[in-house]
Amino acid sequence: MPGAPVSGPHGSAETPLVQPLDEHNRRLLANLHPPDYRNPSPKDRYHLVVLGAGTGGLVTAAIGAALGAKVALIEKHLTGGDCLNVGCVPSKAILRAARAWNEVRHAAVRFGAPAAAGQGDFAAVMERMRRLRADISRNDSVARFRDMGVDVFIGTGRFAGPDTIEVEGARLRFRRAVIATGGRPAIPPVPGLREIEPLTNETIFWLTTLPRRLLVIGAGPIGCELAQAFARFGSQVTLVNRGPRILPREDSDAARFVEEAMARDGVRLHLGSKILSAGRQGSERTLVYEREGRRETAVAEQILVAAGREPTVRGFGLEAAGVAFDDAGVKVDARLRTTNPRVYAVGDVSSRHQFTHAADAQARMVIQNALFFGRGRADSLVMPWCTYTSPEIAHVGMYEADARRAGIDVDTISVPLEDLDRAILDGSNEGFVRVHLRKGTDRILGATLVAEHAGDMIGELALAATAGIGLGRIGATIHPYPTQGEIVRKAADKFARRRLTPLAKRVFALFFRIVR
Ligand SMILES: Cc1cc2nc3c(=O)[nH]c(=O)nc-3n(C[C@H](O)[C@H](O)[C@H](O)COP(=O)(O)OP(=O)(O)OC[C@H]3O[C@@H](n4cnc5c(N)ncnc54)[C@H](O)[C@@H]3O)c2cc1C
């Protein structure tokens, strides 16, 4: 059972919304939480009130307003939510920099490039991230949504009844409401951990100096991505995880590639560790844990907690609205409707897929279902995702175990990246594609890709799985040579070869003997 969130930027008067307060973050605030902003006077009744302006809430509000509905959007912190402010955007900006640092460090040996000297400038990495994030923030700005005709309210929204939400003294009555309050980092109940104020994704992007030593708790996507990036910047990183492997939700062969790459980048992986306590030692922080029957104490300037997420479900009157929830989130049916028929939920607060594109897809569906009697089912969405380690792991649809649980027999085709010319020439030939097909057919049930740009390559397989395009037709599609994307066609070729029955092989052999 995860602990309550540590004090962070959300809703606390003494804690700033974002740090440092440089020109980039001031620009961010001007877009996402304008200091001089005044809430509008509420309309009599809204077609739609949206609570939370992360991806799920913004997309819901934008589509609702574009279709002519009267829409109110409420945000207590920064519009844009986690993805823009403390998630995808800042993490991918620094991952890009970490990739560049790593390339430069190894370019002389790998490519005969001029040798690089010097330490690198971590402060510049973080400033670049803040600048780009502020640039991107225009898309999610309060002004942009106001211009779309959305009534934007800054403040904490609370349900006051089944059809009313209050914010900053205003009462907003609604025909339909959408809860899009997202989630927060979970802090495991380790004695002393909360007291030493560890970093989470809400505060790590505030750093301006590189921690010499960094301890990371948790080997999910966030822990692995950031551990590898900080190791590439030169931190001594130790990743401590309770489970015996990293990325437990992914294909185990795929995770092994990433584990080896992280170890090569200098991340010390202390898997299978039971954390006993946390504390302080002078200006540093300590973690005591048991590993392989021994007790170890690790010391670092900073500890990053990336041990899972918990949905934001408490403290805003869900009980008053008759909306059922538990520690896993707001309860919704397949059509995203809560136990209050006027109220729907999208995104991290209610979804088992906690991705920006999942919140986006659900928001598009919820508009149909909530306002137009739509019958869209969230469980029918084919969901791809990617972990942006180096190499990346991208996946879509079912794993073999999912298919087995559903009683579906599968054929699995795997092709290693080391067989691919472009991967060899790029010097990034570690990885594979693995496609699961309904047995005896070429219908794609799921696929995993491990490659430097797997996230960009999974789209073809996601399209095929969504549109019912078989692997055979992918094999008949011409792919440019030499590209990493050819790996998918190679999987199709392998499938075609497998399909050749012994009888067909004998017939071909006979034919070629005759036409000699
Ligand atoms: C470090 C990190 C990296 C990530 N990287 C990726 C990635 O690369 N790709 C990807 O697809 N996903 C990624 N994610 C996940 C992605 O950020 C989330 O899935 C996405 O932000 C969910 O959007 P949402 O709208 O459901 O919630 P959120 O973005 O969390 O937005 C919820 C909003 O609701 C507001 N709110 C809450 N309660 C109230 C209230 N009572 N009143 C008013 N406002 C309220 C919050 O302040 C917040 O702004 C990452 C997440 C993290 C933490």
XYZ file of C-alpha atoms and ligand atoms in Angstrom:
569
model
C 0.000 0.000 0.000
C 1.699 3.212 -1.115
C 2.077 6.097 1.325
C 0.575 9.562 0.914
C 2.294 12.013 -1.436
C 5.207 14.044 -0.088
C 4.778 17.782 0.015
C 5.322 19.020 -3.496
C 4.287 21.788 -5.810
C 0.560 20.874 -5.746
C -1.711 23.141 -3.809
C 0.670 24.218 -1.081
C 0.891 27.932 -0.399
C 4.467 27.906 0.854
C 5.803 25.751 -1.988
C 6.354 27.468 -5.342
C 4.642 26.060 -8.406
C 7.936 25.636 -10.219
C 11.637 26.351 -9.676
C 13.955 28.103 -10.443
C 12.049 31.295 -11.187
C 14.122 32.210 -14.252
C 12.837 33.781 -17.484
C 11.759 30.390 -18.894
C 9.743 29.362 -15.870
C 8.215 32.840 -15.647
C 7.097 32.367 -19.251
C 5.738 28.942 -18.282
C 3.775 30.457 -15.401
C 2.481 33.296 -17.572
C 1.050 30.680 -19.936
C -0.173 28.056 -17.476
C -1.009 29.898 -14.253
C -1.008 33.617 -15.082
C -0.328 35.551 -11.865
C -2.826 38.323 -12.695
C -5.576 35.990 -13.955
C -9.186 36.519 -12.837
C -11.687 33.706 -13.075
C -14.727 34.401 -15.302
C -18.267 34.723 -13.943
C -19.846 31.289 -14.212
C -22.638 30.643 -16.726
C -26.042 29.412 -15.478
C -25.344 25.841 -16.423
C -22.552 24.210 -18.441
C -22.949 21.374 -20.888
C -19.596 20.179 -19.595
C -17.386 20.938 -16.590
C -13.914 19.404 -16.739
C -11.926 18.964 -13.532
C -8.163 18.985 -14.125
C -6.335 20.502 -17.104
C -3.766 17.826 -17.918
C -3.911 16.071 -21.278
C -7.223 14.354 -20.521
C -8.935 17.542 -19.369
C -7.497 19.817 -22.052
C -8.451 17.536 -24.927
C -11.950 17.024 -23.507
C -12.452 20.786 -23.086
C -11.021 21.676 -26.508
C -13.208 19.213 -28.430
C -16.299 20.091 -26.399
C -15.826 23.807 -27.101
C -15.052 23.200 -30.810
C -18.377 21.374 -31.102
C -20.214 24.349 -29.604
C -20.794 23.127 -26.042
C -20.605 25.515 -23.069
C -17.472 24.242 -21.304
C -15.743 25.127 -18.029
C -12.239 23.849 -17.232
C -10.792 23.898 -13.693
C -7.090 23.639 -12.826
C -5.545 24.098 -9.404
C -1.912 24.075 -10.421
C -0.487 24.383 -13.945
C -2.540 23.733 -17.066
C -0.797 21.071 -19.156
C -0.694 18.753 -16.126
C 2.000 16.175 -15.543
C 2.961 15.526 -19.148
C 3.974 19.081 -19.940
C 5.284 20.165 -16.553
C 6.752 17.185 -14.707
C 6.472 14.205 -17.056
C 6.938 13.439 -20.739
C 8.157 16.857 -21.873
C 10.931 17.624 -19.361
C 12.003 13.959 -19.176
C 12.324 13.587 -22.948
C 14.229 16.868 -23.185
C 16.858 15.660 -20.761
C 16.929 12.142 -22.221
C 17.811 13.704 -25.574
C 20.684 15.587 -23.958
C 21.867 12.430 -22.185
C 21.931 10.605 -25.536
C 24.069 13.392 -27.006
C 26.487 13.262 -24.057
C 26.772 9.502 -24.427
C 27.405 9.702 -28.169
C 30.088 12.336 -27.713
C 31.776 10.329 -24.966
C 32.069 7.228 -27.166
C 32.348 8.844 -30.615
C 36.164 8.786 -30.764
C 36.357 5.037 -30.193
C 33.260 4.091 -32.165
C 33.494 6.451 -35.117
C 37.003 7.894 -35.077
C 35.521 11.279 -34.182
C 37.638 14.022 -32.586
C 38.114 13.252 -28.897
C 35.845 15.175 -26.512
C 37.290 16.872 -23.461
C 35.706 18.493 -20.397
C 32.918 17.726 -17.974
C 29.760 18.900 -19.724
C 27.332 21.497 -18.409
C 24.367 19.990 -16.570
C 22.938 23.435 -15.806
C 22.764 24.050 -19.565
C 20.874 20.749 -20.037
C 18.265 21.843 -17.520
C 18.028 25.345 -18.928
C 17.460 23.946 -22.427
C 14.692 21.768 -20.982
C 13.046 24.761 -19.264
C 13.274 26.865 -22.428
C 11.725 24.191 -24.661
C 9.036 23.392 -22.107
C 8.100 27.081 -21.940
C 7.962 27.183 -25.776
C 5.665 24.153 -25.893
C 3.492 25.511 -23.057
C 1.781 27.947 -25.441
C -0.347 25.027 -26.696
C -1.748 24.361 -23.230
C -2.027 27.977 -22.124
C -4.959 29.483 -20.272
C -5.158 32.201 -22.952
C -5.423 29.663 -25.782
C -8.270 27.798 -24.100
C -10.049 31.046 -23.230
C -9.779 32.008 -26.916
C -11.411 28.709 -27.829
C -14.416 29.781 -25.771
C -13.657 27.665 -22.685
C -14.328 29.270 -19.263
C -11.026 28.544 -17.482
C -11.112 28.605 -13.668
C -7.871 28.550 -11.671
C -8.355 26.963 -8.268
C -9.171 23.672 -6.582
C -12.498 22.306 -7.790
C -14.715 20.366 -5.384
C -17.973 18.537 -6.021
C -20.748 20.084 -3.919
C -23.383 17.618 -5.143
C -24.202 15.314 -8.051
C -24.413 18.174 -10.588
C -22.385 20.993 -9.036
C -18.696 21.807 -8.645
C -17.387 24.701 -6.590
C -14.196 26.575 -7.307
C -12.906 29.709 -5.589
C -16.394 30.593 -4.339
C -18.093 30.050 -7.730
C -20.745 27.334 -8.189
C -20.637 25.623 -11.572
C -23.732 23.577 -12.442
C -23.315 20.988 -15.157
C -25.183 18.629 -17.421
C -22.084 16.438 -17.635
C -18.727 16.533 -15.834
C -15.445 14.835 -16.636
C -12.944 14.043 -13.871
C -9.391 14.293 -15.203
C -7.454 14.838 -11.975
C -4.564 12.517 -12.892
C -2.194 11.069 -10.327
C 0.838 11.707 -8.170
C 4.006 9.843 -7.230
C 3.458 7.225 -4.533
C 5.915 7.254 -1.637
C 6.517 3.774 -0.204
C 5.979 3.516 3.570
C 9.701 3.257 4.382
C 10.601 4.634 7.845
C 12.309 8.028 7.475
C 11.810 8.337 3.716
C 9.230 11.115 3.754
C 11.245 13.093 6.321
C 14.377 13.268 4.161
C 12.378 14.956 1.367
C 13.339 12.751 -1.550
C 13.003 13.937 -5.106
C 10.054 12.769 -7.168
C 9.113 13.553 -10.761
C 7.479 16.708 -9.341
C 10.815 18.119 -8.144
C 13.653 16.436 -10.051
C 13.231 18.854 -12.962
C 13.938 21.742 -10.574
C 17.587 20.628 -10.235
C 20.262 22.954 -11.563
C 23.318 21.062 -10.342
C 24.117 17.436 -11.014
C 24.014 15.244 -7.906
C 27.393 13.519 -7.637
C 25.609 10.420 -6.355
C 21.947 9.589 -6.978
C 19.876 6.759 -5.535
C 16.797 5.781 -7.515
C 14.018 3.748 -5.900
C 11.954 1.843 -8.461
C 12.699 0.123 -11.772
C 9.601 1.064 -13.748
C 9.766 3.290 -16.847
C 10.321 6.559 -14.922
C 13.054 5.100 -12.677
C 14.880 3.418 -15.561
C 14.701 6.397 -17.954
C 15.992 8.870 -15.371
C 18.588 6.527 -13.825
C 20.160 5.962 -17.235
C 20.049 9.663 -18.135
C 21.696 10.801 -14.888
C 24.362 8.087 -15.222
C 25.107 9.402 -18.712
C 25.505 12.911 -17.265
C 28.115 11.502 -14.871
C 26.201 10.894 -11.629
C 27.048 7.695 -9.792
C 23.613 6.126 -9.940
C 22.386 3.177 -7.878
C 18.927 1.864 -8.669
C 17.312 -0.054 -5.820
C 14.284 -2.189 -6.610
C 12.265 -4.709 -4.647
C 11.549 -6.977 -7.607
C 14.199 -9.150 -9.244
C 14.122 -7.412 -12.631
C 13.589 -4.027 -14.233
C 10.470 -3.042 -16.217
C 8.382 -5.937 -14.886
C 5.472 -5.237 -17.240
C 7.581 -5.670 -20.361
C 8.712 -8.776 -22.233
C 11.546 -10.210 -20.101
C 13.932 -10.537 -23.078
C 13.286 -6.889 -23.936
C 13.956 -5.781 -20.367
C 17.218 -7.739 -20.354
C 18.562 -5.649 -23.258
C 17.801 -2.459 -21.342
C 19.241 -3.866 -18.116
C 22.535 -4.617 -19.864
C 22.599 -1.172 -21.505
C 21.977 0.546 -18.170
C 24.747 -1.450 -16.520
C 27.100 -0.455 -19.367
C 26.176 3.196 -18.777
C 27.296 2.801 -15.168
C 23.964 2.307 -13.347
C 24.455 -0.053 -10.410
C 21.362 -2.247 -10.311
C 20.521 -3.485 -6.835
C 17.536 -5.631 -7.694
C 15.709 -7.877 -5.232
C 16.387 -5.378 -2.419
C 14.160 -4.783 0.581
C 14.428 -1.177 1.711
C 14.458 -0.937 5.512
C 14.893 2.769 6.272
C 16.060 6.142 5.019
C 17.882 8.897 6.862
C 20.356 11.749 6.705
C 24.111 11.798 7.133
C 25.351 15.376 7.141
C 24.189 16.954 3.884
C 23.636 13.553 2.285
C 20.833 11.030 2.390
C 21.096 7.344 3.207
C 19.136 4.261 2.340
C 19.452 1.004 4.255
C 18.354 -2.135 2.450
C 18.752 -5.884 2.492
C 20.104 -7.584 -0.596
C 21.170 -11.194 -1.060
C 20.868 -11.709 2.700
C 23.197 -8.778 3.495
C 22.375 -5.356 4.903
C 23.743 -2.472 2.839
C 23.801 1.284 3.383
C 23.946 3.543 0.333
C 24.727 7.251 0.608
C 23.856 9.919 -1.971
C 23.175 13.621 -2.292
C 19.730 12.913 -3.692
C 17.216 10.088 -3.652
C 14.651 9.875 -6.440
C 11.462 7.983 -5.637
C 9.926 6.437 -8.759
C 8.006 3.640 -7.083
C 4.642 3.887 -8.795
C 1.804 6.371 -9.022
C -1.388 6.909 -7.097
C -4.542 8.444 -8.556
C -5.803 11.826 -7.269
C -9.157 10.813 -5.828
C -9.319 12.377 -2.379
C -10.195 15.794 -1.014
C -12.465 17.069 -3.774
C -15.868 15.760 -2.853
C -16.261 12.594 -4.941
C -18.429 11.280 -2.091
C -20.813 14.265 -2.439
C -21.132 13.524 -6.149
C -21.853 9.815 -5.598
C -18.723 8.854 -7.558
C -17.211 5.568 -6.329
C -13.431 5.250 -6.081
C -10.715 3.311 -4.298
C -6.910 3.374 -4.092
C -6.736 2.230 -7.735
C -8.719 5.251 -8.937
C -12.192 6.402 -9.950
C -14.340 3.450 -10.962
C -15.599 3.678 -14.534
C -17.424 1.306 -16.856
C -16.172 0.474 -20.358
C -17.802 3.701 -21.613
C -15.832 5.740 -19.051
C -18.902 6.553 -16.981
C -18.622 6.683 -13.178
C -21.260 5.562 -10.669
C -22.862 9.012 -11.126
C -24.420 8.820 -14.622
C -23.722 12.535 -15.205
C -20.025 12.157 -14.451
C -17.272 10.525 -16.537
C -13.532 10.087 -15.942
C -10.495 9.943 -18.226
C -6.734 9.607 -17.947
C -4.500 8.537 -15.084
C -7.228 8.950 -12.447
C -9.160 5.991 -13.812
C -7.147 4.259 -16.518
C -4.908 1.213 -16.323
C -2.951 2.704 -19.234
C -1.209 5.753 -17.748
C 0.060 7.529 -20.837
C -0.566 10.881 -22.430
C -1.875 9.304 -25.626
C -4.222 7.083 -23.562
C -5.658 10.170 -21.809
C -5.988 11.842 -25.225
C -7.767 8.843 -26.791
C -10.139 8.526 -23.835
C -10.914 12.254 -23.956
C -11.938 11.957 -27.624
C -14.167 9.023 -26.729
C -15.683 10.638 -23.653
C -16.999 13.610 -25.626
C -18.980 11.218 -27.848
C -20.215 9.169 -24.907
C -21.023 12.032 -22.534
C -22.547 14.563 -24.924
C -23.753 12.611 -27.960
C -25.038 9.222 -26.724
C -21.878 7.583 -28.114
C -21.184 3.914 -27.330
C -17.380 3.928 -27.563
C -15.653 1.391 -25.328
C -12.282 2.181 -23.805
C -11.449 -1.519 -23.644
C -11.590 -1.689 -27.440
C -8.708 0.787 -27.872
C -5.502 -0.766 -29.209
C -2.870 0.880 -27.001
C 0.791 1.220 -27.951
C 3.406 2.558 -25.535
C 7.105 3.105 -25.241
C 9.755 3.293 -22.530
C 12.360 5.791 -23.676
C 15.471 4.124 -22.311
C 18.334 3.457 -24.640
C 17.458 1.181 -26.383
C 13.743 1.932 -26.257
C 11.102 -0.735 -25.650
C 7.849 -0.197 -27.511
C 4.847 -2.449 -27.306
C 1.318 -2.712 -28.663
C -1.564 -5.042 -27.860
C -1.170 -8.375 -26.117
C 1.813 -10.148 -24.662
C 1.923 -13.908 -25.041
C 0.777 -14.277 -21.411
C -2.251 -11.992 -22.048
C -3.273 -14.168 -24.991
C -2.850 -17.333 -22.933
C -5.030 -15.868 -20.167
C -7.681 -15.016 -22.769
C -7.538 -18.597 -24.089
C -6.068 -17.548 -27.460
C -3.337 -19.660 -29.063
C -0.508 -17.663 -30.632
C 2.346 -18.059 -33.082
C 5.305 -15.844 -32.213
C 7.837 -14.503 -34.712
C 11.081 -12.902 -33.467
C 13.798 -11.273 -35.565
C 16.976 -9.899 -33.957
C 18.200 -6.433 -34.894
C 21.663 -7.833 -35.515
C 20.329 -9.162 -38.854
C 19.422 -5.652 -40.036
C 21.872 -3.719 -42.215
C 20.897 -0.248 -41.020
C 21.130 -1.251 -37.365
C 24.609 -2.697 -38.017
C 25.747 0.461 -39.844
C 24.348 2.716 -37.111
C 26.134 0.677 -34.451
C 22.818 0.141 -32.671
C 21.995 -3.445 -33.463
C 20.907 -4.523 -29.980
C 17.268 -5.431 -29.911
C 14.579 -7.322 -31.743
C 11.032 -7.328 -33.001
C 8.612 -9.906 -31.659
C 5.153 -10.281 -33.159
C 2.377 -12.427 -31.672
C -0.131 -13.720 -34.222
C -3.413 -15.529 -33.746
C -2.370 -19.149 -34.341
C -2.636 -20.286 -37.924
C -3.341 -16.745 -39.212
C -1.367 -13.556 -39.903
C -3.564 -11.475 -37.540
C -1.454 -9.364 -35.208
C -2.448 -9.643 -31.537
C 0.551 -7.849 -30.107
C 4.131 -6.850 -30.800
C 7.255 -5.728 -28.937
C 10.126 -3.773 -30.448
C 13.489 -3.133 -28.817
C 15.585 -0.613 -30.746
C 17.051 2.875 -30.445
C 13.900 4.385 -32.001
C 11.389 1.661 -31.218
C 8.760 4.241 -30.234
C 8.825 5.707 -33.735
C 8.645 2.249 -35.332
C 5.733 0.762 -33.351
C 3.205 2.933 -35.248
C 3.175 0.581 -38.241
C 2.328 -2.410 -36.037
C -0.224 -0.364 -34.068
C -1.932 0.606 -37.335
C -1.952 -3.019 -38.450
C -3.375 -4.250 -35.135
C -6.027 -1.472 -35.107
C -7.112 -1.789 -38.725
C -6.906 -5.586 -38.882
C -4.062 -5.510 -41.438
C -2.266 -8.848 -41.362
C 1.476 -9.393 -41.218
C 1.246 -10.758 -44.784
C 0.253 -7.325 -46.126
C 3.071 -5.678 -44.216
C 5.382 -8.121 -45.995
C 3.932 -6.959 -49.339
C 4.584 -3.312 -48.431
C 7.821 -1.864 -49.783
C 10.019 -0.405 -47.045
C 12.973 1.840 -47.942
C 16.438 0.306 -47.618
C 18.363 0.665 -45.345
C 16.086 1.620 -42.465
C 15.457 0.347 -38.972
C 11.774 0.034 -39.938
C 12.670 -2.839 -42.276
C 12.801 -5.091 -39.216
C 8.989 -5.284 -39.296
C 9.030 -6.407 -42.923
C 11.679 -8.978 -42.041
C 9.297 -10.404 -39.435
C 6.692 -10.658 -42.209
C 9.212 -12.446 -44.471
C 9.965 -14.917 -41.698
C 6.234 -15.507 -41.292
C 5.874 -16.132 -45.052
C 8.747 -18.636 -44.987
C 7.170 -20.452 -42.062
C 3.887 -20.642 -43.905
C 5.423 -22.623 -46.715
C 4.069 -26.086 -46.011
C 6.299 -29.126 -46.583
C 4.031 -30.023 -49.533
C 4.475 -26.560 -51.135
C 8.255 -26.835 -50.616
C 8.270 -30.244 -52.386
C 6.164 -28.856 -55.270
C 8.583 -25.916 -55.721
C 11.589 -28.234 -55.644
C 9.996 -30.416 -58.333
C 9.177 -27.319 -60.449
C 12.765 -26.081 -60.376
C 14.096 -29.546 -61.263
C 11.843 -29.500 -64.352
C 12.652 -25.939 -65.545
C 16.407 -26.354 -65.030
C 8.296 11.402 -15.321
C 7.142 11.010 -16.203
C 7.364 10.775 -17.542
C 6.310 10.432 -18.367
N 6.576 10.189 -19.683
C 5.570 9.847 -20.501
C 5.813 9.635 -21.882
O 6.939 9.761 -22.351
N 4.764 9.305 -22.688
C 3.491 9.159 -22.185
O 2.582 8.863 -22.950
N 3.235 9.360 -20.874
C 4.232 9.700 -20.025
N 3.971 9.945 -18.709
C 2.581 9.802 -18.226
C 1.743 11.051 -18.530
O 2.379 12.185 -18.002
C 0.361 10.896 -17.942
O -0.214 9.700 -18.389
C -0.559 12.052 -18.345
O -0.044 13.265 -17.877
C -1.967 11.828 -17.762
O -2.774 12.924 -18.066
P -4.056 13.223 -17.180
O -4.774 14.341 -17.870
O -4.789 11.999 -16.872
O -3.504 13.737 -15.755
P -2.464 14.876 -15.343
O -1.543 15.241 -16.413
O -1.885 14.405 -14.036
O -3.385 16.150 -15.056
C -4.263 16.209 -13.964
C -4.459 17.673 -13.605
O -5.543 17.779 -12.691
C -5.243 18.813 -11.748
N -6.109 18.596 -10.599
C -6.138 17.535 -9.760
N -7.108 17.697 -8.843
C -7.705 18.880 -9.099
C -8.771 19.595 -8.497
N -9.462 19.109 -7.456
N -9.112 20.808 -8.993
C -8.440 21.324 -10.063
N -7.433 20.680 -10.676
C -7.075 19.469 -10.204
C -3.760 18.604 -11.496
O -3.168 19.762 -10.943
C -3.243 18.275 -12.882
O -2.813 19.428 -13.557
C 4.999 10.319 -17.849
C 4.757 10.569 -16.496
C 5.811 10.918 -15.683
C 5.522 11.195 -14.227
